[in-house]
mmCIF file of C-alpha atoms and ligand atoms in Angstrom:
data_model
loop_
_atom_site.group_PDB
_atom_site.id
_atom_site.type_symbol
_atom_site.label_atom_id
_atom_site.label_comp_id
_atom_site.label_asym_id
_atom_site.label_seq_id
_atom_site.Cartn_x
_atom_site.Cartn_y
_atom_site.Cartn_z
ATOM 1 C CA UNK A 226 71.827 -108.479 -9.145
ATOM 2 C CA UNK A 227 71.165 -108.928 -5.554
ATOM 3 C CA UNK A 228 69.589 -111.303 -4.771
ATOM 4 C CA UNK A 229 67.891 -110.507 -1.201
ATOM 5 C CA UNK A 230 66.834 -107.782 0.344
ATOM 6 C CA UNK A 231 65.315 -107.540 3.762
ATOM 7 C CA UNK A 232 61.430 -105.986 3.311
ATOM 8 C CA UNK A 233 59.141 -104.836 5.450
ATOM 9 C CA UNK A 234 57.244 -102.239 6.622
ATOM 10 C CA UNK A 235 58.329 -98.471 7.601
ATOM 11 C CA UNK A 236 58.657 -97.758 11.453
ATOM 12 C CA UNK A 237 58.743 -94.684 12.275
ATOM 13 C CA UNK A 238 62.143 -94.198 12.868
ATOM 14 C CA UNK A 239 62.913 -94.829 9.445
ATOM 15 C CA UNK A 240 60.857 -91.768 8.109
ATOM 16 C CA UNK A 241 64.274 -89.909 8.078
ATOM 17 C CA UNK A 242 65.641 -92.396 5.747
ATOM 18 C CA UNK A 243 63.412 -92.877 3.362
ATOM 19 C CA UNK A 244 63.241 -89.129 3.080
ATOM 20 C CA UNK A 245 66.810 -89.050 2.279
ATOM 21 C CA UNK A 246 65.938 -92.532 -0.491
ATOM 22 C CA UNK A 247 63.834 -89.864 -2.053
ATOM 23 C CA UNK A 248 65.590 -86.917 -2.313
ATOM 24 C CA UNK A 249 68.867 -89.134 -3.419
ATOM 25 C CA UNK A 250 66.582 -90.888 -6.219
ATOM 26 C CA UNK A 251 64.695 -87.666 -7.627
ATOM 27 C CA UNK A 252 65.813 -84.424 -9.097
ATOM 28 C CA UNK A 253 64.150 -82.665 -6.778
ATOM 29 C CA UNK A 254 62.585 -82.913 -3.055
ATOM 30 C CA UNK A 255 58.849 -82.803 -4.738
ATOM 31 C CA UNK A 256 58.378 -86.598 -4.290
ATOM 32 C CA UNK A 257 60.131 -86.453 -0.586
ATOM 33 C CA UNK A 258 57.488 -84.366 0.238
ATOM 34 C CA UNK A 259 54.729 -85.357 -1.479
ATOM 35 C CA UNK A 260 55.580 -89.362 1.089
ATOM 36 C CA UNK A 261 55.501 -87.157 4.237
ATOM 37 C CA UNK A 262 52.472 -84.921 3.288
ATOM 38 C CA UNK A 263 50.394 -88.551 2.409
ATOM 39 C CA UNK A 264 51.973 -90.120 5.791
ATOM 40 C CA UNK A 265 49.945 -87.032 7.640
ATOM 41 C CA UNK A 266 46.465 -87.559 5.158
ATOM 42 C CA UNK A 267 44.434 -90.255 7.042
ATOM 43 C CA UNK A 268 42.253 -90.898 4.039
ATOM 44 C CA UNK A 269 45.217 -91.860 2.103
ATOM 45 C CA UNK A 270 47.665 -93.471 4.306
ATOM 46 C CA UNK A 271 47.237 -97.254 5.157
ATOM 47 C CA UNK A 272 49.995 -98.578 7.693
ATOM 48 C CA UNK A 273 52.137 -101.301 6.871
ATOM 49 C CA UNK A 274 51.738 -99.996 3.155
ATOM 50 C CA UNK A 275 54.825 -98.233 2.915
ATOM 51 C CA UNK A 276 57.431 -100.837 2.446
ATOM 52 C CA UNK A 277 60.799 -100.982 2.809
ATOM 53 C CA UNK A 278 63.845 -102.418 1.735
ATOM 54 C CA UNK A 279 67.209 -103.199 3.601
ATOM 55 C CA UNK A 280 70.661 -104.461 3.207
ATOM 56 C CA UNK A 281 71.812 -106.907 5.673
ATOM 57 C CA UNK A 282 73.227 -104.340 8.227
ATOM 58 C CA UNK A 283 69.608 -102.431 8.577
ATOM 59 C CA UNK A 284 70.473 -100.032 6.081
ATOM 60 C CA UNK A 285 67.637 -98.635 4.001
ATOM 61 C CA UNK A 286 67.907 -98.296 -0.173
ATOM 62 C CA UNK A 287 64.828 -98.655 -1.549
ATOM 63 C CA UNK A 288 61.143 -98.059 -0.798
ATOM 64 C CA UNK A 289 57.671 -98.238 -2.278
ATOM 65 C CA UNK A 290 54.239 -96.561 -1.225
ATOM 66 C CA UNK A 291 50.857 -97.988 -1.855
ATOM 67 C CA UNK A 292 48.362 -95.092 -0.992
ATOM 68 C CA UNK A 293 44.378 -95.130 -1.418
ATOM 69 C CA UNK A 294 43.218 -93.741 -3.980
ATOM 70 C CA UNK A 295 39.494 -94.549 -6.250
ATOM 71 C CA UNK A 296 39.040 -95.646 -9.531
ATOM 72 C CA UNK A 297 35.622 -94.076 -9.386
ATOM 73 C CA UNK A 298 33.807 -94.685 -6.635
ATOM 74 C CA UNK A 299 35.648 -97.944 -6.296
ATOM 75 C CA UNK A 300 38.826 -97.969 -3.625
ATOM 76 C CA UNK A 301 42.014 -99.081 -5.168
ATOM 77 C CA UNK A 302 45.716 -98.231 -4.456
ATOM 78 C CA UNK A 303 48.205 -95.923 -5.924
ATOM 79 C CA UNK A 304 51.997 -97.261 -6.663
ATOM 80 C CA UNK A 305 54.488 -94.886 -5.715
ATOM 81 C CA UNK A 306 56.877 -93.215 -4.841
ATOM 82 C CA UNK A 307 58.966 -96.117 -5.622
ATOM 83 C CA UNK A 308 62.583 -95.128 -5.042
ATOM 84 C CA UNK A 309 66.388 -96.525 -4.560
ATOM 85 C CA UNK A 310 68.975 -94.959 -3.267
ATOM 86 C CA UNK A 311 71.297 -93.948 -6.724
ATOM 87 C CA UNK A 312 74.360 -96.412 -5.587
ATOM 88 C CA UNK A 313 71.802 -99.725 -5.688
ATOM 89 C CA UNK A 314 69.928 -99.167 -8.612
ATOM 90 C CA UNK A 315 69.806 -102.141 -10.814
ATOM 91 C CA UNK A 316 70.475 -104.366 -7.785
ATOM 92 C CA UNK A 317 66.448 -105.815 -7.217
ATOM 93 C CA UNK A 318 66.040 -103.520 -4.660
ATOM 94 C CA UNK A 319 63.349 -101.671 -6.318
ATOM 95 C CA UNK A 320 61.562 -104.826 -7.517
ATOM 96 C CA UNK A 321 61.662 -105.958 -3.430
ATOM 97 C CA UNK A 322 60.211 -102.893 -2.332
ATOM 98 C CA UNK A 323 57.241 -103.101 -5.000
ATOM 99 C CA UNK A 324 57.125 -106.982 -4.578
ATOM 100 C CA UNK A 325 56.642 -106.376 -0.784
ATOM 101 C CA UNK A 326 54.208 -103.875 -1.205
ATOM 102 C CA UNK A 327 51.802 -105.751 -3.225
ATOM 103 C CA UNK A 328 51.975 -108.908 -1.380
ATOM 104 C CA UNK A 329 51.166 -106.577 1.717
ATOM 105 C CA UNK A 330 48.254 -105.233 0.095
ATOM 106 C CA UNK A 331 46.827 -108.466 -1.216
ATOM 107 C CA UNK A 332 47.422 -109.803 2.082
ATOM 108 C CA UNK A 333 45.032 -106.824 3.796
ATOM 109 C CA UNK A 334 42.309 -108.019 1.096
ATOM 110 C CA UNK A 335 43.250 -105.095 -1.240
ATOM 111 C CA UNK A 336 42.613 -105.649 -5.069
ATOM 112 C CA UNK A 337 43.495 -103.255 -7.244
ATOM 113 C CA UNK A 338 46.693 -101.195 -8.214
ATOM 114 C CA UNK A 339 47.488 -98.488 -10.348
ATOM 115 C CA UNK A 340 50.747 -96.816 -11.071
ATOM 116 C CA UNK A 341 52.033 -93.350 -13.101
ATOM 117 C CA UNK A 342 55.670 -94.342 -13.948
ATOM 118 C CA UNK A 343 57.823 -96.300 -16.430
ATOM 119 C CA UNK A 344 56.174 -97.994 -18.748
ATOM 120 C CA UNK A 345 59.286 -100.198 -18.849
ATOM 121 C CA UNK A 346 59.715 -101.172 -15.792
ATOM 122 C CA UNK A 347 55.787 -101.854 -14.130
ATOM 123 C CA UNK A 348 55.135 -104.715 -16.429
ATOM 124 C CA UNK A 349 57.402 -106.825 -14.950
ATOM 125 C CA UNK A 350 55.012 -106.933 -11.608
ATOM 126 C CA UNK A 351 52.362 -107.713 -13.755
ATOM 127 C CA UNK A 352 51.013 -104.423 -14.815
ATOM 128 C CA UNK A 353 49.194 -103.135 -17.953
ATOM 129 C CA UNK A 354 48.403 -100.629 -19.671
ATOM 130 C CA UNK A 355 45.028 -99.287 -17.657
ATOM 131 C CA UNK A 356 43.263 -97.738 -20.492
ATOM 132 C CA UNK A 357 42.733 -101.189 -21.631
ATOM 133 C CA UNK A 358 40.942 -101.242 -19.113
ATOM 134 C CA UNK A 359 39.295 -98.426 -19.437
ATOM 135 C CA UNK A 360 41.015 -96.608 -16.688
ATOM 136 C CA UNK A 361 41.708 -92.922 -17.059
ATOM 137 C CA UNK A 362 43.147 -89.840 -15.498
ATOM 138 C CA UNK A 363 42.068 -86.027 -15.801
ATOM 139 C CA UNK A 364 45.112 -84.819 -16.928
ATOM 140 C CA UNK A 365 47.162 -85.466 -19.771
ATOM 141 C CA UNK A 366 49.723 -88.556 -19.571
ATOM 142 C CA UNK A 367 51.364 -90.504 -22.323
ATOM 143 C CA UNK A 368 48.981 -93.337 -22.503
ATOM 144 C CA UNK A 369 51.341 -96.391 -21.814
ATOM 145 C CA UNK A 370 52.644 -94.301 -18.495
ATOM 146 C CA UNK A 371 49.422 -95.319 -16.708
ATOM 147 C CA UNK A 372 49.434 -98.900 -15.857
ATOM 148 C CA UNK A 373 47.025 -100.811 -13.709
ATOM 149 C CA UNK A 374 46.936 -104.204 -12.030
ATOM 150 C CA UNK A 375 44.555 -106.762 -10.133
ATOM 151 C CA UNK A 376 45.346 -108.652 -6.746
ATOM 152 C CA UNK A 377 42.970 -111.115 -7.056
ATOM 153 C CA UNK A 378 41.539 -112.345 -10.868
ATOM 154 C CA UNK A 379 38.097 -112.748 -9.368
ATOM 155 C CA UNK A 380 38.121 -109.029 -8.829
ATOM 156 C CA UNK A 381 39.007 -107.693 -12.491
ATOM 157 C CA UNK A 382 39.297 -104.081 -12.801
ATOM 158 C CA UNK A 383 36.835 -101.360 -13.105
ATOM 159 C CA UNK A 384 36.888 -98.949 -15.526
ATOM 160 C CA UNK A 385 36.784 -95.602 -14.796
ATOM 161 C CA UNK A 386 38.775 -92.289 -13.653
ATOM 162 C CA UNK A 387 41.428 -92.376 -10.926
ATOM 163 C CA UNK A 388 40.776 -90.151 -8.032
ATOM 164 C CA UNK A 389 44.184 -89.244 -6.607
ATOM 165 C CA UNK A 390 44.344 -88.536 -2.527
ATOM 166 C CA UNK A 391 44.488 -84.888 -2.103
ATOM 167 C CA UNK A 392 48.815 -84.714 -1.330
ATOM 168 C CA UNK A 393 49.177 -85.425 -4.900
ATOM 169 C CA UNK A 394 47.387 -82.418 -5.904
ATOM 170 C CA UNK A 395 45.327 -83.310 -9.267
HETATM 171 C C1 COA B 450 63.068 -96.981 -10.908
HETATM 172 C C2 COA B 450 63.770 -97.562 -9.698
HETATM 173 C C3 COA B 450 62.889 -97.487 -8.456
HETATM 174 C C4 COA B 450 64.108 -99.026 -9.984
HETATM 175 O O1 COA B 450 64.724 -99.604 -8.857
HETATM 176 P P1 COA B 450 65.961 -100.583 -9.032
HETATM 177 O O2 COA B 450 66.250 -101.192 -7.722
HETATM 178 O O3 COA B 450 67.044 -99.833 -9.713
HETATM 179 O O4 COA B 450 65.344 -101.637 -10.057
HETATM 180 P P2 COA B 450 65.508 -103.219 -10.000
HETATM 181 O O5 COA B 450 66.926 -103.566 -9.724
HETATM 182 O O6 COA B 450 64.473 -103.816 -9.165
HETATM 183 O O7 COA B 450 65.164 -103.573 -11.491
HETATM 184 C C5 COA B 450 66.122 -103.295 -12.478
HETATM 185 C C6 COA B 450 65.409 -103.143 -13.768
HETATM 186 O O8 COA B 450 64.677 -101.919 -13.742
HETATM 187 C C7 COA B 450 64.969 -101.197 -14.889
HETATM 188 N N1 COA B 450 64.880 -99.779 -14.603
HETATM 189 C C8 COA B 450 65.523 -99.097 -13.667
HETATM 190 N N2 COA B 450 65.217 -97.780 -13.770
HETATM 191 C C9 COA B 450 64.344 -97.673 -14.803
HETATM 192 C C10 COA B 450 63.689 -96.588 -15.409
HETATM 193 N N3 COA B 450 63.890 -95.333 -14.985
HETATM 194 N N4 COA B 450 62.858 -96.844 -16.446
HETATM 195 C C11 COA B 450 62.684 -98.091 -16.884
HETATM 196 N N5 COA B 450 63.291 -99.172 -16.351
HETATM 197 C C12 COA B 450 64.129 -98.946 -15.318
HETATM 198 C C13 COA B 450 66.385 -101.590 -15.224
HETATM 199 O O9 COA B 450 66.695 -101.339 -16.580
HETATM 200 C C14 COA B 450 66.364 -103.083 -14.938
HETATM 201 O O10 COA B 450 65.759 -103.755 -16.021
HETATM 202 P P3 COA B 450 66.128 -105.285 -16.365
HETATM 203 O O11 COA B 450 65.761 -106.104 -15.164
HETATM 204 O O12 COA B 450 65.274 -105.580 -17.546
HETATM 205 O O13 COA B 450 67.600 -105.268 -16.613
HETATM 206 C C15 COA B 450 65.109 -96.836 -9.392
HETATM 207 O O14 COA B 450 65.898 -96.895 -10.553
HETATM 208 C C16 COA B 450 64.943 -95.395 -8.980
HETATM 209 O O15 COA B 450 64.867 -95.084 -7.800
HETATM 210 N N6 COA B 450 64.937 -94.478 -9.962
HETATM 211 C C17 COA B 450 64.805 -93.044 -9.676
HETATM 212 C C18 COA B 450 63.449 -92.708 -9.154
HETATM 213 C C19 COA B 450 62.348 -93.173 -10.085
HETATM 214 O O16 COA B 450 62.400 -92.952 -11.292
HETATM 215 N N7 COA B 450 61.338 -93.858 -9.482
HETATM 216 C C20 COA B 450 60.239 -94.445 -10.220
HETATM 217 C C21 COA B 450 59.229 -93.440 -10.569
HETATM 218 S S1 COA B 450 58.013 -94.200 -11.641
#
């Protein structure tokens, strides 16, 4: 595994990149688009949130997306995209992306995460299983696939429903 990989925040001339990140990493363009439609949604979008990582030449592979969301009435963060271009996967790339993303948002006073993905591969950041928390969604999701985290231990979790931002569309 690589060791390091350059992170830090998208400019905006890397939009076209991490477009590309996306549409490489997924079957289909649905989670390219769903980064630019958030990137126009001002309730959702926080700069210096969507991190980036890069090899030592300034070439993008990976990147992850922190977006508002609620749990509730309370503001938290949602966790992805998270993506890597095919030919670096398994090289820390991803883990640098997410890594920078959190320590941005703890940094900006943020304190809580929650993420709809591999149930695998979010633990290692320090995530759990949210409906031990008694976080939910309003659709139906395998129950370990929703995984939720706190910034800062004097701020533990609330319980409650996550509110998506409007681009992701439930
Ligand atoms: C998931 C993804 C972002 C991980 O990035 P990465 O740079 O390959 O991952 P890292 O090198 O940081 O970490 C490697 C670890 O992640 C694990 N991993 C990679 N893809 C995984 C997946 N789809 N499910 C579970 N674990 C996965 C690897 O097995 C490896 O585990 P190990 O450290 O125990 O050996 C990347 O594989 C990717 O872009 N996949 C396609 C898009 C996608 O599925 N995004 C996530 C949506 S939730």
């Amino acid at each position: 595994m690589r060791s390091m990989w350059i992170t830090r925040a998208e400019t905006s001339a890397d939009i076209p990149a991490i477009r590309e990140i996306d549409l490489a990493a997924f079957p289909t363009a649905l989670e390219a688009d769903l980064v630019d439609a958030l990137r126009t949604d001002p309730t959702a979008w926080i700069d210096g949130l969507s991190l980036v990582a890069a090899d030592d030449n300034g070439n993008l592979v990976g990147h992850a997306l922190l977006t508002r969301c609620h749990i509730d009435d309370t503001p938290a963060l949602c966790l992805g995209p998270v993506a890597v271009t095919p030919e670096q996967h398994k090289n820390g790339a991803g883990s640098a992306a997410v890594l920078a993303a959190l320590t941005a948002a703890k940094d900006m006073g943020e304190h809580h995460v929650v993420v709809l993905g591999h149930p695998t591969y979010y633990p290692r950041f320090g995530f759990t299983r949210a409906s031990i928390h008694g976080i939910g969604v309003t659709f139906d999701v395998p129950d370990e696939a929703l995984m939720a985290l706190t910034l800062d231990t004097d701020h533990p979790l609330p319980s409650g429903t996550v509110r998506y931002a409007a681009p992701f569309g439930i």
